[in-house]
Amino acid sequence: MNKNIELLAPAGDLERAKTAIRFGANAVYLGGKRFSLRSRASNFDIDDIKEACDFAREHGANIHVTVNIIPHEEDLEGIEDYLVTLQSIGVKAIIVASLSIIEIARRVAPKLEVHLSTQMSTTNSDAISFYKMLDCDRVVLARECNIDQIRQICQHSEVPIEAFIHGGMCVNYSGRCTLSNQMTYRDANRGGCAQSCRWKYDLFEDGNKISDDECMFSMSSKDLMAIDYVYDMMDANVTSLKIEGRMKTNYYIATVVKTYRSLIDEIASNNGQLSSDRLAYYRKQIAKAENRPCASGFYGGMPNKDTHLYGVNGAGVTHDFVGLVLDYDEVNHEAVVQSRNVFRVNDELEVFGPHLDDKSFVVKSIKNSDNEFIEVSNRPMDVVRIPLDFKVEAFDMIRRR
């Protein structure tokens, strides 16, 4: 069993990259301003990537950069200089979906590891043997593999294997979608996905509308959540477990990374699969950040109708994250908190952090930045003080219980 399995987290900006590392990610993948498939994420300029690399190095983690567009002729302009720069600032690996970019990287930036994107649709060990001849360092499997296939692939693979464990699932095979380009002229394979699969559609048969206005059709699936399969991945000697979500919030990243970090560590300590009660606990923890229903994807076999999202176009919004801890006043036993969502005196909340499991408390009082007592904290980013009889640390997060 691979007890040292890598937990790989997404980040859409520098704050989220640091959060992922603080909350237990061994590596973070992010996109630059060019050559990446998530053009609507905040994305990183070179200075931010360097700062992320420096921060990761200080915390024993690594930075991977997505260079995963399907490039047309004009898209390759500047790629050589970009890869050389990534190598020079300490990036560990690039994630690619084009054989041309593999060749360029090996020629101009040989110290960069090259990881094959899930968009390469790798579902068998023979394909991996071919990629090894191209000197690739890791292969991210297609999300259409089940757990038995992953075991077989890992058994025969000469290259380390990475697999997704959490996040959005594309309606098209391995994310190779042309819907967005056809309907909006935004090419999903060059960074412009409009998520057309999550729109709501009327259905017609012989010119007659047959769909229900209250539940229109969408092509979207439930998000992947592989809590029940993490032990199997570790037992199969998968190298890296990957979380999807470079456009997710800071709170979402903290919650999901913390949950999987704790799960991996408990499985390693237990030296085997956990009880159904412990797995249920971790599913409950994940649910505290989820804003779209989840399923296990293809891991248990071919998905059925229950894994589909009917009449849903996108994720809902939660307001459970109410504050970010900035400091703790040990003299007055007060947490200094940056308010994010509304909370009130007598609300029951809980704190969690990189070094703190859920700790609940009742808000006894709130003092604003003018040191005045208030009943409600309802100004986002305002700094308030709330009494706590236990110590918290900067970057801990407070949410509704």
Short mmCIF file of C-alpha atoms in Angstrom, two decimals:
data_model
loop_
_atom_site.label_atom_id
_atom_site.label_comp_id
_atom_site.label_asym_id
_atom_site.label_seq_id
_atom_site.Cartn_x
_atom_site.Cartn_y
_atom_site.Cartn_z
CA MET A 1 0.00 0.00 0.00
CA ASN A 2 1.30 3.46 -0.91
CA LYS A 3 1.11 5.24 2.45
CA ASN A 4 3.02 8.21 1.03
CA ILE A 5 0.54 8.84 -1.76
CA GLU A 6 0.55 12.43 -3.04
CA LEU A 7 -2.50 14.63 -2.50
CA LEU A 8 -2.67 17.06 -5.42
CA ALA A 9 -4.93 20.10 -5.04
CA PRO A 10 -6.10 22.81 -7.45
CA ALA A 11 -5.60 26.56 -7.10
CA GLY A 12 -7.05 29.44 -9.10
CA ASP A 13 -4.92 32.11 -7.44
CA LEU A 14 -2.02 32.54 -5.00
CA GLU A 15 -4.22 32.65 -1.89
CA ARG A 16 -5.83 29.34 -2.77
CA ALA A 17 -2.45 27.76 -3.56
CA LYS A 18 -1.18 28.67 -0.11
CA THR A 19 -4.41 27.48 1.51
CA ALA A 20 -4.16 24.09 -0.20
CA ILE A 21 -0.60 23.63 1.03
CA ARG A 22 -1.41 24.79 4.57
CA PHE A 23 -4.33 22.36 4.78
CA GLY A 24 -2.28 19.37 3.70
CA ALA A 25 -1.74 19.17 -0.05
CA ASN A 26 1.61 17.67 -1.06
CA ALA A 27 1.40 19.45 -4.41
CA VAL A 28 -0.72 22.11 -6.10
CA TYR A 29 -1.53 22.45 -9.78
CA LEU A 30 -2.28 25.85 -11.27
CA GLY A 31 -2.55 27.59 -14.60
CA GLY A 32 -0.59 30.44 -16.06
CA LYS A 33 -2.04 33.25 -18.13
CA ARG A 34 -1.47 31.23 -21.30
CA PHE A 35 -1.57 27.61 -22.50
CA SER A 36 -4.10 26.55 -19.84
CA LEU A 37 -7.63 25.13 -20.14
CA ARG A 38 -9.19 27.31 -17.43
CA SER A 39 -9.10 30.78 -18.94
CA ARG A 40 -11.85 31.99 -16.56
CA ALA A 41 -9.86 31.07 -13.46
CA SER A 42 -7.86 33.94 -11.97
CA ASN A 43 -4.65 32.25 -13.10
CA PHE A 44 -1.07 33.15 -12.28
CA ASP A 45 1.46 35.47 -13.80
CA ILE A 46 5.10 34.43 -13.58
CA ASP A 47 5.76 36.34 -10.35
CA ASP A 48 2.83 34.59 -8.68
CA ILE A 49 3.99 31.18 -9.89
CA LYS A 50 7.44 31.89 -8.47
CA GLU A 51 5.96 32.94 -5.13
CA ALA A 52 3.85 29.78 -5.10
CA CYS A 53 6.97 27.70 -5.79
CA ASP A 54 8.89 29.44 -3.01
CA PHE A 55 6.01 28.92 -0.56
CA ALA A 56 5.64 25.28 -1.58
CA ARG A 57 9.34 24.63 -1.16
CA GLU A 58 9.26 26.10 2.37
CA HIS A 59 6.45 23.67 3.24
CA GLY A 60 7.85 20.57 1.54
CA ALA A 61 5.36 20.71 -1.34
CA ASN A 62 5.56 21.08 -5.12
CA ILE A 63 3.93 23.17 -7.85
CA HIS A 64 2.63 21.70 -11.11
CA VAL A 65 1.57 24.01 -13.95
CA THR A 66 -1.08 23.18 -16.52
CA VAL A 67 0.07 23.58 -20.12
CA ASN A 68 -2.85 21.51 -21.31
CA ILE A 69 -4.44 23.28 -24.27
CA ILE A 70 -4.86 21.39 -27.53
CA PRO A 71 -2.68 23.85 -29.48
CA HIS A 72 -3.37 25.17 -32.95
CA GLU A 73 -0.46 26.54 -34.93
CA GLU A 74 -0.67 30.05 -33.48
CA ASP A 75 -1.03 28.76 -29.92
CA LEU A 76 2.59 27.62 -29.73
CA GLU A 77 4.06 31.11 -30.03
CA GLY A 78 6.14 31.82 -26.94
CA ILE A 79 5.88 28.29 -25.53
CA GLU A 80 9.65 27.67 -25.45
CA ASP A 81 10.44 30.78 -23.41
CA TYR A 82 7.50 30.03 -21.11
CA LEU A 83 8.71 26.50 -20.34
CA VAL A 84 12.27 27.67 -19.76
CA THR A 85 10.96 30.26 -17.30
CA LEU A 86 8.83 27.69 -15.44
CA GLN A 87 11.88 25.48 -15.04
CA SER A 88 14.02 28.37 -13.79
CA ILE A 89 11.58 29.46 -11.03
CA GLY A 90 11.22 26.01 -9.51
CA VAL A 91 8.11 24.43 -11.04
CA LYS A 92 8.21 20.67 -10.48
CA ALA A 93 6.04 19.48 -13.38
CA ILE A 94 3.90 20.54 -16.30
CA ILE A 95 0.60 18.85 -17.21
CA VAL A 96 0.23 18.49 -20.97
CA ALA A 97 -2.28 17.16 -23.51
CA SER A 98 -0.23 17.51 -26.69
CA LEU A 99 2.67 15.43 -27.96
CA SER A 100 4.16 18.55 -29.52
CA ILE A 101 4.45 20.23 -26.12
CA ILE A 102 6.08 17.09 -24.70
CA GLU A 103 8.76 17.31 -27.39
CA ILE A 104 9.31 21.03 -26.81
CA ALA A 105 9.56 20.60 -23.03
CA ARG A 106 12.09 17.79 -23.30
CA ARG A 107 14.19 19.87 -25.66
CA VAL A 108 14.20 23.26 -23.89
CA ALA A 109 13.35 22.49 -20.23
CA PRO A 110 14.52 18.95 -19.47
CA LYS A 111 14.36 19.37 -15.67
CA LEU A 112 10.58 19.80 -15.76
CA GLU A 113 8.63 16.61 -15.15
CA VAL A 114 6.06 15.98 -17.87
CA HIS A 115 2.68 14.66 -16.72
CA LEU A 116 0.16 13.46 -19.31
CA SER A 117 -3.25 15.11 -18.80
CA THR A 118 -6.47 13.16 -18.33
CA GLN A 119 -7.41 14.66 -21.69
CA MET A 120 -5.10 12.13 -23.32
CA SER A 121 -7.80 9.55 -22.46
CA THR A 122 -5.34 6.98 -21.14
CA THR A 123 -7.19 3.79 -20.18
CA ASN A 124 -4.60 1.02 -20.59
CA SER A 125 -1.00 0.16 -19.77
CA ASP A 126 0.02 -0.29 -23.44
CA ALA A 127 -0.65 3.41 -24.03
CA ILE A 128 1.41 4.20 -20.95
CA SER A 129 4.32 2.13 -22.34
CA PHE A 130 4.21 4.30 -25.46
CA TYR A 131 4.26 7.48 -23.35
CA LYS A 132 7.26 6.13 -21.45
CA MET A 133 9.14 5.99 -24.77
CA LEU A 134 8.43 9.73 -25.04
CA ASP A 135 10.12 10.14 -21.64
CA CYS A 136 6.96 11.11 -19.75
CA ASP A 137 7.18 11.06 -15.95
CA ARG A 138 3.54 10.50 -14.97
CA VAL A 139 0.19 9.69 -16.57
CA VAL A 140 -3.14 11.04 -15.34
CA LEU A 141 -5.71 8.36 -16.11
CA ALA A 142 -8.95 8.99 -17.93
CA ARG A 143 -11.79 9.48 -15.48
CA GLU A 144 -13.69 6.72 -17.27
CA CYS A 145 -11.57 3.95 -15.67
CA ASN A 146 -13.09 1.82 -12.91
CA ILE A 147 -11.17 0.76 -9.81
CA ASP A 148 -10.40 -2.76 -11.10
CA GLN A 149 -8.95 -1.31 -14.30
CA ILE A 150 -6.84 1.11 -12.26
CA ARG A 151 -5.43 -1.82 -10.25
CA GLN A 152 -4.49 -3.64 -13.46
CA ILE A 153 -2.97 -0.53 -15.02
CA CYS A 154 -0.86 0.20 -11.93
CA GLN A 155 0.31 -3.42 -11.83
CA HIS A 156 1.67 -3.25 -15.37
CA SER A 157 2.62 0.42 -15.69
CA GLU A 158 6.25 1.50 -15.85
CA VAL A 159 5.22 5.10 -15.18
CA PRO A 160 3.69 6.60 -11.99
CA ILE A 161 -0.10 6.92 -12.15
CA GLU A 162 -2.30 9.81 -11.08
CA ALA A 163 -6.09 9.55 -10.68
CA PHE A 164 -8.86 12.02 -9.89
CA ILE A 165 -10.73 11.59 -6.62
CA HIS A 166 -12.93 14.68 -6.42
CA GLY A 167 -14.60 17.42 -8.43
CA GLY A 168 -16.52 18.17 -11.58
CA MET A 169 -17.04 15.53 -14.26
CA CYS A 170 -17.13 16.52 -17.93
CA VAL A 171 -20.01 15.19 -20.00
CA ASN A 172 -17.59 14.33 -22.81
CA TYR A 173 -14.99 11.58 -22.77
CA SER A 174 -11.96 12.82 -20.82
CA GLY A 175 -13.06 16.42 -21.25
CA ARG A 176 -12.65 16.51 -25.02
CA CYS A 177 -15.77 18.58 -25.61
CA THR A 178 -16.83 20.46 -28.74
CA LEU A 179 -20.25 21.60 -27.51
CA SER A 180 -18.98 24.94 -26.22
CA ASN A 181 -17.16 25.74 -29.46
CA GLN A 182 -20.16 24.78 -31.58
CA MET A 183 -22.67 26.79 -29.55
CA THR A 184 -20.68 29.81 -28.35
CA TYR A 185 -17.42 29.84 -30.37
CA ARG A 186 -15.56 29.30 -27.09
CA ASP A 187 -13.22 26.34 -27.55
CA ALA A 188 -13.16 24.14 -24.45
CA ASN A 189 -9.93 22.54 -25.64
CA ARG A 190 -8.17 25.89 -25.84
CA GLY A 191 -9.34 27.29 -22.49
CA GLY A 192 -12.77 28.76 -23.21
CA CYS A 193 -15.38 26.24 -21.99
CA ALA A 194 -18.82 27.83 -21.58
CA GLN A 195 -20.11 24.71 -19.77
CA SER A 196 -22.88 24.25 -22.30
CA CYS A 197 -23.63 20.80 -20.83
CA ARG A 198 -24.95 22.50 -17.70
CA TRP A 199 -27.43 24.75 -19.46
CA LYS A 200 -31.13 23.93 -19.27
CA TYR A 201 -32.68 22.65 -22.48
CA ASP A 202 -36.17 22.08 -23.83
CA LEU A 203 -36.65 18.69 -25.47
CA PHE A 204 -38.65 18.29 -28.69
CA GLU A 205 -39.98 15.25 -30.52
CA ASP A 206 -41.42 15.66 -34.02
CA GLY A 207 -41.53 19.41 -33.44
CA ASN A 208 -43.49 19.10 -30.20
CA LYS A 209 -42.02 20.10 -26.88
CA ILE A 210 -41.90 17.16 -24.47
CA SER A 211 -39.84 18.57 -21.60
CA ASP A 212 -41.21 19.91 -18.33
CA ASP A 213 -40.73 23.64 -17.64
CA GLU A 214 -40.11 22.79 -14.00
CA CYS A 215 -37.36 20.28 -14.76
CA MET A 216 -35.64 21.07 -18.03
CA PHE A 217 -32.99 18.77 -19.42
CA SER A 218 -29.25 19.19 -18.82
CA MET A 219 -26.32 16.96 -19.73
CA SER A 220 -24.37 17.46 -16.53
CA SER A 221 -23.32 14.69 -14.16
CA LYS A 222 -22.95 14.81 -10.42
CA ASP A 223 -19.49 15.72 -9.14
CA LEU A 224 -17.00 12.98 -8.41
CA MET A 225 -16.48 12.06 -4.75
CA ALA A 226 -14.22 9.04 -4.17
CA ILE A 227 -14.12 8.81 -0.37
CA ASP A 228 -15.02 5.10 -0.60
CA TYR A 229 -12.19 4.38 -3.07
CA VAL A 230 -9.19 6.15 -1.51
CA TYR A 231 -8.03 2.97 0.23
CA ASP A 232 -8.31 1.04 -3.07
CA MET A 233 -6.20 3.71 -4.80
CA MET A 234 -3.55 3.51 -2.09
CA ASP A 235 -3.62 -0.28 -2.14
CA ALA A 236 -3.20 -0.26 -5.93
CA ASN A 237 -0.09 1.94 -5.51
CA VAL A 238 -1.48 4.94 -7.35
CA THR A 239 1.12 7.72 -7.04
CA SER A 240 -1.10 10.79 -6.79
CA LEU A 241 -4.72 11.57 -5.91
CA LYS A 242 -6.02 14.63 -7.71
CA ILE A 243 -8.77 17.07 -6.73
CA GLU A 244 -10.47 19.05 -9.52
CA GLY A 245 -11.52 22.67 -9.01
CA ARG A 246 -9.23 25.55 -9.98
CA MET A 247 -12.29 27.82 -10.00
CA LYS A 248 -13.48 26.76 -6.53
CA THR A 249 -13.38 29.04 -3.47
CA ASN A 250 -10.73 29.26 -0.81
CA TYR A 251 -13.11 27.70 1.72
CA TYR A 252 -13.94 24.83 -0.62
CA ILE A 253 -10.24 24.09 -1.17
CA ALA A 254 -9.53 24.14 2.58
CA THR A 255 -12.44 21.83 3.40
CA VAL A 256 -11.85 19.27 0.66
CA VAL A 257 -8.07 19.15 1.08
CA LYS A 258 -8.36 18.86 4.87
CA THR A 259 -10.88 16.02 4.54
CA TYR A 260 -8.83 13.95 2.09
CA ARG A 261 -5.60 14.66 3.97
CA SER A 262 -7.14 13.33 7.19
CA LEU A 263 -8.65 10.34 5.37
CA ILE A 264 -5.36 9.37 3.73
CA ASP A 265 -3.49 9.70 7.03
CA GLU A 266 -6.07 7.61 8.90
CA ILE A 267 -5.99 4.86 6.26
CA ALA A 268 -2.18 4.81 6.44
CA SER A 269 -2.29 4.66 10.25
CA ASN A 270 -4.98 1.96 10.17
CA ASN A 271 -2.99 0.03 7.54
CA GLY A 272 -6.22 -0.80 5.77
CA GLN A 273 -9.77 0.19 4.89
CA LEU A 274 -11.73 2.16 7.46
CA SER A 275 -15.06 1.23 8.97
CA SER A 276 -18.31 2.30 7.33
CA ASP A 277 -18.86 4.76 10.20
CA ARG A 278 -15.50 6.46 9.59
CA LEU A 279 -16.14 6.68 5.85
CA ALA A 280 -19.57 8.18 6.57
CA TYR A 281 -17.83 10.75 8.79
CA TYR A 282 -15.56 11.82 5.92
CA ARG A 283 -18.46 12.00 3.48
CA LYS A 284 -20.18 14.32 5.96
CA GLN A 285 -17.06 16.48 6.17
CA ILE A 286 -16.89 16.82 2.38
CA ALA A 287 -20.57 17.79 2.30
CA LYS A 288 -19.79 20.90 4.37
CA ALA A 289 -18.26 22.50 1.28
CA GLU A 290 -20.10 20.80 -1.57
CA ASN A 291 -22.54 22.90 -3.59
CA ARG A 292 -23.48 20.20 -6.09
CA PRO A 293 -24.55 16.58 -5.46
CA CYS A 294 -21.81 13.94 -5.64
CA ALA A 295 -21.41 10.38 -6.91
CA SER A 296 -18.54 7.94 -7.33
CA GLY A 297 -18.19 8.41 -11.09
CA PHE A 298 -16.96 5.32 -12.94
CA TYR A 299 -15.03 3.80 -10.02
CA GLY A 300 -17.77 1.37 -9.03
CA GLY A 301 -18.65 0.54 -12.64
CA MET A 302 -20.70 2.18 -15.35
CA PRO A 303 -22.67 5.14 -13.91
CA ASN A 304 -26.46 4.94 -13.99
CA LYS A 305 -29.30 7.45 -14.09
CA ASP A 306 -28.78 8.32 -10.41
CA THR A 307 -25.44 9.98 -11.21
CA HIS A 308 -27.04 12.53 -13.55
CA LEU A 309 -28.08 16.06 -12.59
CA TYR A 310 -31.59 16.65 -13.89
CA GLY A 311 -32.63 20.25 -14.49
CA VAL A 312 -29.51 21.66 -12.85
CA ASN A 313 -27.21 24.17 -14.54
CA GLY A 314 -24.24 24.79 -12.33
CA ALA A 315 -23.59 24.80 -8.62
CA GLY A 316 -25.52 26.45 -5.86
CA VAL A 317 -23.97 28.90 -3.43
CA THR A 318 -23.42 28.21 0.25
CA HIS A 319 -22.96 30.82 2.94
CA ASP A 320 -21.60 28.48 5.61
CA PHE A 321 -18.11 30.02 5.63
CA VAL A 322 -18.47 32.98 8.00
CA GLY A 323 -14.96 34.05 8.91
CA LEU A 324 -11.20 33.69 8.49
CA VAL A 325 -9.08 33.77 11.64
CA LEU A 326 -6.38 36.44 11.49
CA ASP A 327 -4.99 36.11 15.01
CA TYR A 328 -5.74 34.95 18.55
CA ASP A 329 -5.49 37.27 21.57
CA GLU A 330 -4.31 34.97 24.35
CA VAL A 331 -4.67 37.68 27.00
CA ASN A 332 -8.35 38.37 26.34
CA HIS A 333 -9.13 34.93 24.86
CA GLU A 334 -10.51 36.45 21.67
CA ALA A 335 -10.26 35.41 18.05
CA VAL A 336 -9.56 38.19 15.58
CA VAL A 337 -11.70 37.31 12.58
CA GLN A 338 -12.16 38.66 9.07
CA SER A 339 -15.90 38.39 8.45
CA ARG A 340 -16.99 36.65 5.23
CA ASN A 341 -20.72 35.90 5.68
CA VAL A 342 -23.38 36.97 8.16
CA PHE A 343 -23.30 35.54 11.68
CA ARG A 344 -24.95 36.63 14.92
CA VAL A 345 -24.62 36.50 18.68
CA ASN A 346 -25.84 33.08 19.94
CA ASP A 347 -25.08 31.36 16.61
CA GLU A 348 -23.43 27.95 16.95
CA LEU A 349 -20.30 27.83 14.81
CA GLU A 350 -17.24 25.64 14.42
CA VAL A 351 -13.57 26.24 13.66
CA PHE A 352 -11.31 24.01 11.61
CA GLY A 353 -7.76 24.52 10.44
CA PRO A 354 -4.51 22.92 9.33
CA HIS A 355 -3.81 21.85 12.91
CA LEU A 356 -7.34 21.86 14.31
CA ASP A 357 -10.21 19.46 13.77
CA ASP A 358 -13.76 20.76 14.09
CA LYS A 359 -14.20 22.63 17.35
CA SER A 360 -17.66 24.05 18.04
CA PHE A 361 -18.62 27.11 20.08
CA VAL A 362 -21.48 29.54 20.61
CA VAL A 363 -20.92 33.20 19.75
CA LYS A 364 -21.22 35.01 23.08
CA SER A 365 -20.46 38.49 21.76
CA ILE A 366 -19.06 40.34 18.74
CA LYS A 367 -16.92 43.47 18.77
CA ASN A 368 -16.39 45.44 15.57
CA SER A 369 -13.23 47.23 14.45
CA ASP A 370 -14.24 50.26 16.56
CA ASN A 371 -14.33 48.01 19.65
CA GLU A 372 -18.13 48.37 19.83
CA PHE A 373 -20.39 45.45 20.69
CA ILE A 374 -22.69 44.48 17.83
CA GLU A 375 -25.38 41.82 17.48
CA VAL A 376 -24.70 40.91 13.86
CA SER A 377 -21.52 40.77 11.77
CA ASN A 378 -22.82 41.55 8.29
CA ARG A 379 -20.06 43.57 6.62
CA PRO A 380 -17.84 41.32 4.50
CA MET A 381 -14.08 41.69 5.17
CA ASP A 382 -14.73 43.67 8.39
CA VAL A 383 -12.43 42.63 11.24
CA VAL A 384 -14.26 41.61 14.40
CA ARG A 385 -13.41 39.99 17.72
CA ILE A 386 -15.27 37.07 19.24
CA PRO A 387 -14.51 35.36 22.59
CA LEU A 388 -13.07 31.83 22.37
CA ASP A 389 -11.94 29.70 25.30
CA PHE A 390 -9.60 27.64 23.10
CA LYS A 391 -6.66 28.75 20.99
CA VAL A 392 -6.94 29.15 17.23
CA GLU A 393 -4.37 30.13 14.63
CA ALA A 394 -4.14 32.46 11.67
CA PHE A 395 -5.73 30.90 8.56
CA ASP A 396 -8.14 28.72 10.56
CA MET A 397 -11.68 29.02 9.19
CA ILE A 398 -15.03 29.45 10.92
CA ARG A 399 -18.24 28.02 9.49
CA ARG A 400 -21.79 27.29 10.49
CA ARG A 401 -22.20 24.08 12.45
#
